[in-house]
Short mmCIF file of C-alpha atoms in Angstrom, two decimals:
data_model
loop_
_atom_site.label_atom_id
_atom_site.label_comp_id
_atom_site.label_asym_id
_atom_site.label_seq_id
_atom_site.Cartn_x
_atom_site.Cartn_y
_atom_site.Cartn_z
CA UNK A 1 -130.52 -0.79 -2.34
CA UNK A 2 -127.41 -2.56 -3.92
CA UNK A 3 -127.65 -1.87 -7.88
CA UNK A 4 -125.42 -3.37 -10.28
CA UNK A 5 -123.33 -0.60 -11.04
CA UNK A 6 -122.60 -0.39 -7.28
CA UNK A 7 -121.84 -4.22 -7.16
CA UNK A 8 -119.51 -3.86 -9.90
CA UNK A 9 -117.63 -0.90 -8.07
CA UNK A 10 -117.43 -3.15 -5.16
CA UNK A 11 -116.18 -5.86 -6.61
CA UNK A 12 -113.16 -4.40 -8.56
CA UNK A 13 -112.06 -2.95 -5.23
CA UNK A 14 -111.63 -6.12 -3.72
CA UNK A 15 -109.65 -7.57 -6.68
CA UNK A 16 -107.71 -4.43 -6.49
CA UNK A 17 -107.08 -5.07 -2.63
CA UNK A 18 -106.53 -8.81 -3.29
CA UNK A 19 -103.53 -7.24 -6.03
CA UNK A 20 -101.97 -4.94 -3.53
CA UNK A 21 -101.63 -8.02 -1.03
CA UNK A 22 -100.38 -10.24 -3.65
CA UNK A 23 -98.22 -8.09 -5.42
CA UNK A 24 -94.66 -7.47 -3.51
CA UNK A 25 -93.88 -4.60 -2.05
CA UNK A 26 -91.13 -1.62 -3.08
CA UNK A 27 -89.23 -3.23 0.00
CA UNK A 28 -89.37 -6.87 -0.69
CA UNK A 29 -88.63 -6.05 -4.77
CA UNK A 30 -85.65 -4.41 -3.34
CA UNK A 31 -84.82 -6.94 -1.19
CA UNK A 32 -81.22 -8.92 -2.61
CA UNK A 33 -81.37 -11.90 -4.54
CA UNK A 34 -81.24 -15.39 -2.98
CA UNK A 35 -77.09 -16.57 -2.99
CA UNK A 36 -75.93 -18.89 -5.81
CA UNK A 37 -75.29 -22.33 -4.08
CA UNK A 38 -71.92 -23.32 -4.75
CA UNK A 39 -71.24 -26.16 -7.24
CA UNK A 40 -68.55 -28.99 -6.78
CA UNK A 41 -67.81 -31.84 -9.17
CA UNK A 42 -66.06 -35.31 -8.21
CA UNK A 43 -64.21 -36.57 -10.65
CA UNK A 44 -63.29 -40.14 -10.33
CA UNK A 45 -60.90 -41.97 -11.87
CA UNK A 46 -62.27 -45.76 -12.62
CA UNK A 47 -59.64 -47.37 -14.87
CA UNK A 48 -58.09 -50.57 -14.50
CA UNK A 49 -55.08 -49.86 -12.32
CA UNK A 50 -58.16 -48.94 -9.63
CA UNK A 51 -57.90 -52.65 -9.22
CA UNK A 52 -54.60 -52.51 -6.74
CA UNK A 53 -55.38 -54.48 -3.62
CA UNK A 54 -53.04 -51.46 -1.33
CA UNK A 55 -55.31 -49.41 0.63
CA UNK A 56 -56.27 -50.79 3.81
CA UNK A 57 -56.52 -54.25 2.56
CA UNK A 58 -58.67 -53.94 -0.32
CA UNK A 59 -58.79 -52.45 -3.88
CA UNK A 60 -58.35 -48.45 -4.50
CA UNK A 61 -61.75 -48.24 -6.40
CA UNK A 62 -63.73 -50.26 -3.15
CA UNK A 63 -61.75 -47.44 -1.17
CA UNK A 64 -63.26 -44.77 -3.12
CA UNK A 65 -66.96 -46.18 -2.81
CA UNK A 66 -66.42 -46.35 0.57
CA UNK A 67 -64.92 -42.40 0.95
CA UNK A 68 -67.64 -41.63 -1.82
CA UNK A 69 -70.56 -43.23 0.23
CA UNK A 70 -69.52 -40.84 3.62
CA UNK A 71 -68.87 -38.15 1.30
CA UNK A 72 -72.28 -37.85 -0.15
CA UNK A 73 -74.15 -38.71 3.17
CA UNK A 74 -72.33 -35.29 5.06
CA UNK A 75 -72.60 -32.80 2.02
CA UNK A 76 -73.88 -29.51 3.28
CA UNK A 77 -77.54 -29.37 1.98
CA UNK A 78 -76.22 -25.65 0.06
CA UNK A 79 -74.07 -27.55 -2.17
CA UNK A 80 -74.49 -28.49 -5.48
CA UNK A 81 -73.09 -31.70 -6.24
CA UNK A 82 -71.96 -33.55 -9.44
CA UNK A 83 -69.52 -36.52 -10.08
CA UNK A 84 -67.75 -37.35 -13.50
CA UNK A 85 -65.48 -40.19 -14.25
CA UNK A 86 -62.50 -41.43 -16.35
CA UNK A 87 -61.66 -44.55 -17.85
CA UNK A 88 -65.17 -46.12 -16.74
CA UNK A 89 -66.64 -47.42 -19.98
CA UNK A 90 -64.19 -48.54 -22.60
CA UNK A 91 -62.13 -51.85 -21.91
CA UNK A 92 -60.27 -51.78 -24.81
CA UNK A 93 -56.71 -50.38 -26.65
CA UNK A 94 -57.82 -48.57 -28.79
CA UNK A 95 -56.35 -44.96 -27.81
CA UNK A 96 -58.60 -42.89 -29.61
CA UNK A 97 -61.79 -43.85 -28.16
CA UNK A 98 -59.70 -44.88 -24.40
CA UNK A 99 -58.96 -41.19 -24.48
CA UNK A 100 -62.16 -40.08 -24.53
CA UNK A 101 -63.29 -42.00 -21.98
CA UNK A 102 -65.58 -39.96 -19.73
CA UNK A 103 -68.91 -39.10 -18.64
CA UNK A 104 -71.27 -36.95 -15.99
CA UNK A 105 -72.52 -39.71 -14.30
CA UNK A 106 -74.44 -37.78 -11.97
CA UNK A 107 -75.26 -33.93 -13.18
CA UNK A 108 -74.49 -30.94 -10.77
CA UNK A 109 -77.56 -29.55 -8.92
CA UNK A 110 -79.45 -30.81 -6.03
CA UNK A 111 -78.32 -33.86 -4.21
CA UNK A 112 -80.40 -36.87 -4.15
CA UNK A 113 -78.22 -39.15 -1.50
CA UNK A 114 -79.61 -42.40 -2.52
CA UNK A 115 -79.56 -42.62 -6.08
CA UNK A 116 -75.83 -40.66 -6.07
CA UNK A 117 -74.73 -43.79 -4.11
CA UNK A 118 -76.77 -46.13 -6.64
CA UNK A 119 -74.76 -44.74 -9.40
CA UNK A 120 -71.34 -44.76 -8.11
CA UNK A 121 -72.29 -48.64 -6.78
CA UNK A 122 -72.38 -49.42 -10.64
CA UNK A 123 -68.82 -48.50 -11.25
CA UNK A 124 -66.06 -51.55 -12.05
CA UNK A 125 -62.12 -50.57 -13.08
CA UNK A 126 -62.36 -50.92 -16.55
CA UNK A 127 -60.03 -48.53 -19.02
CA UNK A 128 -57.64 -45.71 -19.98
CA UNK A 129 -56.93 -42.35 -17.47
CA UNK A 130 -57.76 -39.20 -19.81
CA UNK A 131 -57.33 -36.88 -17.21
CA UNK A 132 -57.01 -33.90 -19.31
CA UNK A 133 -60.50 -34.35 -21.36
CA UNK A 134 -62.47 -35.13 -18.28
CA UNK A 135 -61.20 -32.46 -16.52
CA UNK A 136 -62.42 -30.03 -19.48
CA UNK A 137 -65.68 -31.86 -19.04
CA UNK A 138 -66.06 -30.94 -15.81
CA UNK A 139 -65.17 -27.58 -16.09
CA UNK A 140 -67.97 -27.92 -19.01
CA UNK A 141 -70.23 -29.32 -15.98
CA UNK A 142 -69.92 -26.60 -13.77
CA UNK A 143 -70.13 -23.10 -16.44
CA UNK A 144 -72.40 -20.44 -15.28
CA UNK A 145 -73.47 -17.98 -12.68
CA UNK A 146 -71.23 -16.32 -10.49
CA UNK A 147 -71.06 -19.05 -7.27
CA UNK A 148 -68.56 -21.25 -6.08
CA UNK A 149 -67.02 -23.65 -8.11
CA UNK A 150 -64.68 -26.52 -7.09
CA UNK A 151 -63.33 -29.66 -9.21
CA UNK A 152 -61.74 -32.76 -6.79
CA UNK A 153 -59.50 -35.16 -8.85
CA UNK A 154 -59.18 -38.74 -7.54
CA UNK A 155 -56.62 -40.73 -9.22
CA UNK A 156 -53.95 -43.25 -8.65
CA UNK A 157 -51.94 -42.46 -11.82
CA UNK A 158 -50.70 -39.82 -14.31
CA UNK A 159 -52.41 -38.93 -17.53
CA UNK A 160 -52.09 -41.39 -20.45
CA UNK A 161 -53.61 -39.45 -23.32
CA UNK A 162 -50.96 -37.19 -23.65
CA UNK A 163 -50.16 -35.02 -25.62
CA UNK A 164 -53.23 -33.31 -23.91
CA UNK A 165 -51.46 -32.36 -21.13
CA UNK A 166 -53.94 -31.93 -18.11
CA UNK A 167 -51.40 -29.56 -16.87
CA UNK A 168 -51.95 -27.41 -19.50
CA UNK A 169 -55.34 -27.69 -19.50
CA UNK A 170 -55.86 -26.93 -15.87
CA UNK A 171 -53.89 -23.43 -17.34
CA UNK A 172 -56.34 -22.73 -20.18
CA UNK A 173 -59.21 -23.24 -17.43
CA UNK A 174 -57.26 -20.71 -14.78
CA UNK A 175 -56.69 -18.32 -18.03
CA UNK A 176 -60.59 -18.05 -18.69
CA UNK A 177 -60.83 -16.12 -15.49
CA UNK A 178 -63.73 -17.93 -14.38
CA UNK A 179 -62.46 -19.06 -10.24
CA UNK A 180 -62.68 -22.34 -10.85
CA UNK A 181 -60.14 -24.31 -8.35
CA UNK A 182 -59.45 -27.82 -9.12
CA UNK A 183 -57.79 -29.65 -6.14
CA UNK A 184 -56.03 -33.37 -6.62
CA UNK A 185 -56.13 -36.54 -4.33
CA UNK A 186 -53.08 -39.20 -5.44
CA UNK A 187 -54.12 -42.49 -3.88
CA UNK A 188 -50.54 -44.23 -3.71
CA UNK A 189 -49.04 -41.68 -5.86
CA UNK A 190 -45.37 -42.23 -7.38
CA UNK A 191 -43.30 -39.32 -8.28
CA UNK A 192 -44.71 -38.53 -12.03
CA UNK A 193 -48.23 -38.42 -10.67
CA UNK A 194 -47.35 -36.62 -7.41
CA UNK A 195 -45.44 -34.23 -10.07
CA UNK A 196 -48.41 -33.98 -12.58
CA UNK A 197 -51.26 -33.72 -9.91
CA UNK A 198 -49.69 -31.33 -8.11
CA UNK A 199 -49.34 -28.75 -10.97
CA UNK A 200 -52.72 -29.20 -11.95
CA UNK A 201 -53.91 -28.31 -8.55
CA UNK A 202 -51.24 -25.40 -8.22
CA UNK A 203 -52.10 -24.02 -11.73
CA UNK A 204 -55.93 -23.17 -10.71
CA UNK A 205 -54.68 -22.31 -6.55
CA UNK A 206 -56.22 -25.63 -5.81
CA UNK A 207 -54.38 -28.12 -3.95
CA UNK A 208 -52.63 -31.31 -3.78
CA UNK A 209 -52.92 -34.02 -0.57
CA UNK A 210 -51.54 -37.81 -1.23
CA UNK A 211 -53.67 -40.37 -0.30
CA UNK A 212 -52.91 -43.57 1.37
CA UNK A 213 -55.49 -44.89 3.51
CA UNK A 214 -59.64 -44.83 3.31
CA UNK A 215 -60.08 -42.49 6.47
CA UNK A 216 -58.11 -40.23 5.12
CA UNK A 217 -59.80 -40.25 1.47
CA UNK A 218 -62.77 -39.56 2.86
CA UNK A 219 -61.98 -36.93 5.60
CA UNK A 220 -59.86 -35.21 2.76
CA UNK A 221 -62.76 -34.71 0.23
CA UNK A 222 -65.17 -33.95 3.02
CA UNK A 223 -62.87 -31.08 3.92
CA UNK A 224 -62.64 -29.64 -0.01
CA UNK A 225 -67.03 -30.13 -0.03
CA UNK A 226 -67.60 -27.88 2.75
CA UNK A 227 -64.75 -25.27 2.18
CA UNK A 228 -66.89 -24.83 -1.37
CA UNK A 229 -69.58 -24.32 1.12
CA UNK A 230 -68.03 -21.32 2.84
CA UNK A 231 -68.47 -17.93 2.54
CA UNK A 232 -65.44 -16.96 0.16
CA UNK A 233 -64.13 -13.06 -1.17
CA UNK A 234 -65.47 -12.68 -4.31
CA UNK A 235 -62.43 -10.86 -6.54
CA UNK A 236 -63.82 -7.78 -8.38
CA UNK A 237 -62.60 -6.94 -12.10
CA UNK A 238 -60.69 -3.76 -12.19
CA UNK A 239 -59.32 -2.81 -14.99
CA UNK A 240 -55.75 -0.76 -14.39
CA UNK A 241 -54.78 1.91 -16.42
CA UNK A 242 -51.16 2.64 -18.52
CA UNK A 243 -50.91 5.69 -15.72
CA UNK A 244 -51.66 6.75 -12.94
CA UNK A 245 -53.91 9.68 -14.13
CA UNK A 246 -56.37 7.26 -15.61
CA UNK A 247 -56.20 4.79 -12.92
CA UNK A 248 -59.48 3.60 -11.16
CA UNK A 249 -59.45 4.17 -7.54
CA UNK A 250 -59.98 1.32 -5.39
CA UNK A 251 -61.00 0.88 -2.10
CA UNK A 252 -60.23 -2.13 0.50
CA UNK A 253 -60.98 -5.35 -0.96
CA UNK A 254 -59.65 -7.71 -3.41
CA UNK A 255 -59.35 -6.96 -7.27
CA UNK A 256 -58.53 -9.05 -10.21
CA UNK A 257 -56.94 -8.13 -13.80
CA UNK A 258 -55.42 -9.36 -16.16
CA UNK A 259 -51.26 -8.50 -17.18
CA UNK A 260 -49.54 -8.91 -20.61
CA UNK A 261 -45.93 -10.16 -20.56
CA UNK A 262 -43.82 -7.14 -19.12
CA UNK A 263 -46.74 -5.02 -18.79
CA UNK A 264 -47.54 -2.05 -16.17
CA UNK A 265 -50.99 -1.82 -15.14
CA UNK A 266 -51.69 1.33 -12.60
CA UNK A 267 -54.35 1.89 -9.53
CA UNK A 268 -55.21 4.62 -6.87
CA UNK A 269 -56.08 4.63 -2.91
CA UNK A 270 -56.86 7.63 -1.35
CA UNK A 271 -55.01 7.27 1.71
CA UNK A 272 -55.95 9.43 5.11
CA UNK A 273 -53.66 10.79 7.37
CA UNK A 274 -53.27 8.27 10.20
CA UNK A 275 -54.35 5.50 8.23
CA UNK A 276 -51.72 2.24 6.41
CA UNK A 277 -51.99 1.11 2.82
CA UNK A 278 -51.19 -2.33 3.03
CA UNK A 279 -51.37 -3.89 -1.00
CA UNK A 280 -50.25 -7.05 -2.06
CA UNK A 281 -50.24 -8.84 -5.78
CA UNK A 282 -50.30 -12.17 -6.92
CA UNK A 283 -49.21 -13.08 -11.03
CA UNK A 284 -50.26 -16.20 -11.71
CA UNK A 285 -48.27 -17.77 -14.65
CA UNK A 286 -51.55 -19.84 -16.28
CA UNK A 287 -49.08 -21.04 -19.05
CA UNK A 288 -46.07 -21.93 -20.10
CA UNK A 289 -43.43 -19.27 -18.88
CA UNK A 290 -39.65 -18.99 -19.36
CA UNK A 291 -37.42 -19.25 -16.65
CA UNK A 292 -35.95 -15.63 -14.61
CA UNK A 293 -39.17 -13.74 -13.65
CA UNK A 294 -39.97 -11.32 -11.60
CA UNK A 295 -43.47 -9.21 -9.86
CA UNK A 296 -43.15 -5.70 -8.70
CA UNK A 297 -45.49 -3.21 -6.40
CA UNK A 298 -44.58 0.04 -6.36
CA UNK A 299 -46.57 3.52 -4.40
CA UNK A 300 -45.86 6.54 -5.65
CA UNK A 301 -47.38 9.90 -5.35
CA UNK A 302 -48.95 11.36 -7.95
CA UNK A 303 -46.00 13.54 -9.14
CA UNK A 304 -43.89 10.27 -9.60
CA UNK A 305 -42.33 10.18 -6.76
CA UNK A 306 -41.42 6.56 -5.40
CA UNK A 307 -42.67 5.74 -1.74
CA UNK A 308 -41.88 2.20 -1.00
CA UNK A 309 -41.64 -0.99 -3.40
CA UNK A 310 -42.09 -4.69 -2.35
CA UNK A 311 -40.56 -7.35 -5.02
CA UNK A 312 -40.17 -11.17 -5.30
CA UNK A 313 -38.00 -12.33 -8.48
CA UNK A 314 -37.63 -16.36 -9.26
CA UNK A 315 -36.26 -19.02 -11.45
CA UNK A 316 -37.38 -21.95 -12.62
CA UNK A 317 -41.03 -23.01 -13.21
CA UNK A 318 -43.54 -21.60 -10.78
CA UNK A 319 -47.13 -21.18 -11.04
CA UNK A 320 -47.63 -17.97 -8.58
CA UNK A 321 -45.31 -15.33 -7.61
CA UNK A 322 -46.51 -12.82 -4.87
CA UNK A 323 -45.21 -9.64 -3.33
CA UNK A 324 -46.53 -6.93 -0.94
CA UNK A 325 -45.76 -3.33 0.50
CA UNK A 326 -46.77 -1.35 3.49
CA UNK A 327 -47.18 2.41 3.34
CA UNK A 328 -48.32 4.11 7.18
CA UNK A 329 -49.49 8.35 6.36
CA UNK A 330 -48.12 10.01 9.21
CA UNK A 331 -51.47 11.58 11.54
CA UNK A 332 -52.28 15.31 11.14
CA UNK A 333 -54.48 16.93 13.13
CA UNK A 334 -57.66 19.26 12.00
CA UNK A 335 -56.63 22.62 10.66
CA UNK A 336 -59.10 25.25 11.16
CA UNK A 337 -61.43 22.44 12.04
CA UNK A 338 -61.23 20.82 8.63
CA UNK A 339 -60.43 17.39 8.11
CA UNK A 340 -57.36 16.83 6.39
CA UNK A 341 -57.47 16.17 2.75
CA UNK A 342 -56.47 12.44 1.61
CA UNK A 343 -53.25 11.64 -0.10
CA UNK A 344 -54.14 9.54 -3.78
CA UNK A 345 -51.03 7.09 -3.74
CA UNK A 346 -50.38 5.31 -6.98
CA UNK A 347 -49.91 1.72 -7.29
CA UNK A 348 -47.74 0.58 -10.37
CA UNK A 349 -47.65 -3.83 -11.04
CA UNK A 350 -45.42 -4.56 -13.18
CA UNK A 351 -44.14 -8.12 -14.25
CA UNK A 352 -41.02 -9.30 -15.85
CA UNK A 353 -42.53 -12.55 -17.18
CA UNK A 354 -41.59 -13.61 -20.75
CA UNK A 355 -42.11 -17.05 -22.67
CA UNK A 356 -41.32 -18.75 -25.80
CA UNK A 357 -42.95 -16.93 -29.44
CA UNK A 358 -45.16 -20.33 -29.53
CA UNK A 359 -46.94 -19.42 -25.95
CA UNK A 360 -50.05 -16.95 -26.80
CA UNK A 361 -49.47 -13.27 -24.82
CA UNK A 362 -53.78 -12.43 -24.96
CA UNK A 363 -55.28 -12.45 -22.86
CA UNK A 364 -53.03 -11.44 -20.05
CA UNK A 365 -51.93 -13.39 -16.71
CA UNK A 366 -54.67 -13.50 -13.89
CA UNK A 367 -53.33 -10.96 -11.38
CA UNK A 368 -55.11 -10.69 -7.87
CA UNK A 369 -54.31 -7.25 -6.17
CA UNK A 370 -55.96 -7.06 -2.28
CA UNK A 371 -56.03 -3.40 -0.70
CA UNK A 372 -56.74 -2.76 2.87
CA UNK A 373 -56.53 0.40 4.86
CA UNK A 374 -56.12 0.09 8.64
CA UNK A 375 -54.98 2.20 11.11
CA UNK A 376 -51.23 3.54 11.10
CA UNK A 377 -49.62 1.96 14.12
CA UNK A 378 -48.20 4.61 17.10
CA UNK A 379 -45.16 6.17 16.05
CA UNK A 380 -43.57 5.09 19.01
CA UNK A 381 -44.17 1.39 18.29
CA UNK A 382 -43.39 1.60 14.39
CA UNK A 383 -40.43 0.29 14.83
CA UNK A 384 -39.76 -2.57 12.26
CA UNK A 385 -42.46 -1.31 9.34
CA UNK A 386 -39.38 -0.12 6.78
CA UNK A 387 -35.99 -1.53 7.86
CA UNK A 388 -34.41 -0.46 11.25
CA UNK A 389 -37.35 2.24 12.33
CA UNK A 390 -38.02 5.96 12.24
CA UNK A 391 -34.51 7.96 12.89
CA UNK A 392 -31.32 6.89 13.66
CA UNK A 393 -31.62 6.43 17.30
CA UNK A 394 -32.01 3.00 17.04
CA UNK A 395 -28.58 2.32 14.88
CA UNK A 396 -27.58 4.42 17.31
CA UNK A 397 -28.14 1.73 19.91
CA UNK A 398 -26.95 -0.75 17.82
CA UNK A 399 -23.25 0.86 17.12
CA UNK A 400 -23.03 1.35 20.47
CA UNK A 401 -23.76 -1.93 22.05
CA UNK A 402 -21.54 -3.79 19.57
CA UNK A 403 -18.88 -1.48 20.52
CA UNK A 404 -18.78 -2.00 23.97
CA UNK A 405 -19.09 -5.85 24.03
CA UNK A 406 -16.23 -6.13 21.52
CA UNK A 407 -14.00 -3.72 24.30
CA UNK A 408 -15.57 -5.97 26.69
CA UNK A 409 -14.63 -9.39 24.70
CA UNK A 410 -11.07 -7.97 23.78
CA UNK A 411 -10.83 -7.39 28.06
CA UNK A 412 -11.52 -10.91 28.64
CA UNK A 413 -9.46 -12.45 26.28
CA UNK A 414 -6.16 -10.84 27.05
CA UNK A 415 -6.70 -11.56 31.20
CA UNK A 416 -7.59 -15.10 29.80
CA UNK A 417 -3.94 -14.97 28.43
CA UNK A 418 -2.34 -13.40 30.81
CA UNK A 419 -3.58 -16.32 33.78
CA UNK A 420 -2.46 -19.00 31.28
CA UNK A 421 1.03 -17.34 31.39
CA UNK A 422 1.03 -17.10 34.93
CA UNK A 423 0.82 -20.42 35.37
#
């Protein structure tokens, strides 16, 4: 006989089963959280110069629909896709309100084909080119989480709401460490745009393409949509030490830190016998700098000794300065049957970057420092890793052969003169 107490007992088992099934397991709670889809804004420049009839027979801004309306029918479902324009909305002189011309006219996130095209169908050349504030409005556009994010510029002319210098700008965003790229399309560029649009693009490692003809428009921001899609190297934050005792110790991948005018920031590899530190470093100069500068990589053992050093000085204006160093450990074999102990090489960066007292020093440069340990090539084959190679066999060689063809060449030339006299 079923009482009620027995009903009851039955009962709460089955919701209890019914929790189990619907509650996830340890493994799936453990299981890694869903990718960020990467997020890429197109920012569009509408003003009135758009109206130039020199692209393939008709006007720049029908070209852009055109590259716009292929665009959004191949993005890669992953991608989260915005567009923002310039110089859209206000027809008039009036500089203060032509300079903040722009607007999201269709918000990052998922991409809704039809009504994307709807919007940008709207758009007529109408005003000013603030380059600079719509470029900080994208940036705006795409804050947040940890995925990709990629700004493409379309113009057809430099900035004219200076003195907000979208070079400058395209700096502060670099400086706030946040991997955003910003790449620029010119569509009949002259020089001061080529100029301006390329620094932009150079300032956040984006980059620059000039733009004459529809096909390529479109095949060029295609391109910059799905390499957002790709799987990129994510740069982890390391913070280097004033010396080598307090350094963190890496292993291979690709860091990022930040570098104070003339600053040394320190690091540690454990390196194992057989095995080749290969470390390079890239300074990127995310505001104005003064000319005569200079990156430096140094390995050193712990005790201070130097091991190798790779440098690259410059002057004149640059953007990114990079340098790199190879360092093979000579094989050992087991003592004992131990393993052989690794060696901790030290890697100092040091920068001889300075600017003028208006130019903020915090926070530091964005430095990018990659590490990779592979195996040491065969000694016999390591010929060209340091200079000549291992020994002096090889200068040897070198002595030698130059020797004998200039006994050889000396032979010649005086039986040369001798025959001419003969005759």
């Amino acid at each position: 006989m079923i009482t009620r107490k027995r009903l009851a007992t039955g009962a709460c088992a089955l919701l209890a089963a019914l929790a189990v099934g619907l509650v996830p397991t340890g493994a799936a709670a453990d299981e890694p959280a869903a990718k960020e889809s990467p997020k890429v804004e197109l920012v569009l420049d509408v003003s009135g110069s758009m109206r130039a009839r020199d692209i393939d027979g008709q006007s720049r801004m029908a070209a852009a629909k055109q590259a716009f309306n292929e665009v959004l029918d191949a993005v890669p479902e992953e991608v989260q896709l915005g567009i923002r324009t310039l110089g859209a909305d206000y027809p008039g002189q009036d500089r203060q309100k032509g300079c903040k011309d722009t607007r999201q006219l269709y918000p990052v996130g998922p991409l809704d084909r039809t009504e994307a095209k709807t919007a940008v169908a709207t758009l007529a050349p109408t005003g000013w080119t603030p380059i600079g504030p719509a470029l900080l409005g994208a940036a705006e556009d795409l804050k947040g989480g940890d995925a990709t994010r990629r700004i493409v510029l379309i113009t057809d002319g430099e900035d004219t709401c200076a003195p907000l210098d979208p070079c400058e700008v395209a700096r502060e965003i670099a400086a706030k460490g946040i991997h955003l790229t910003i790449d620029t399309l010119g569509l009949v560029p002259d020089a001061k745009t080529r100029q301006q649009l390329t620094c932009i693009a150079e300032a956040t490692g984006g980059t620059y393409t000039s733009v004459k003809h529809t096909e390529e428009l479109s095949g060029r921001v295609r391109e910059l949509v799905d390499r957002a899609a790709d799987p990129v190297v994510t740069p982890i934050a390391a913070a280097g030490a004033g010396r080598c005792a307090d350094a963190p110790v890496l292993k291979p991948g690709l860091y990022t830190d930040r570098e104070t005018f003339g600053q040394h920031r320190w690091y540690r590899v454990d390196v194992l016998p057989g095995q080749e530190l290969r470390a390079s470093v890239s300074v990127s100069a995310d505001r104005a700098v003064n000319d005569d500068y200079g990156v430096l990589l140094r390995a050193v053992t712990v005790h201070g000794r130097e091991i190798v050093r790779g440098s690259e000085a410059g002057d004149g204006r640059t953007d990114l300065i990079s340098t790199g160093l190879r360092y093979p450990k000579a094989p050992r074999d087991d003592v004992d049957g131990e393993k052989p102990a690794a060696e901790t090489v030290c890697l100092q960066v040091s920068n001889s970057f300075s600017a003028p007292p208006s130019v903020k020093t915090t926070p530091g440069m964005p430095i990018e420092l990659a590490v990779d340990l592979v195996d040491a090539p065969d000694e016999a084959s390591d010929v060209a890793a340091f200079g000549l190679g291992r020994g002096w066999w090889l200068l040897g060689v070198l002595v030698l052969a130059g020797f004998v063809g200039g006994l050889l060449w000396g032979w010649l030339s005086r039986w040369r003169v001798a025959v001419w006299r003969t005759n």
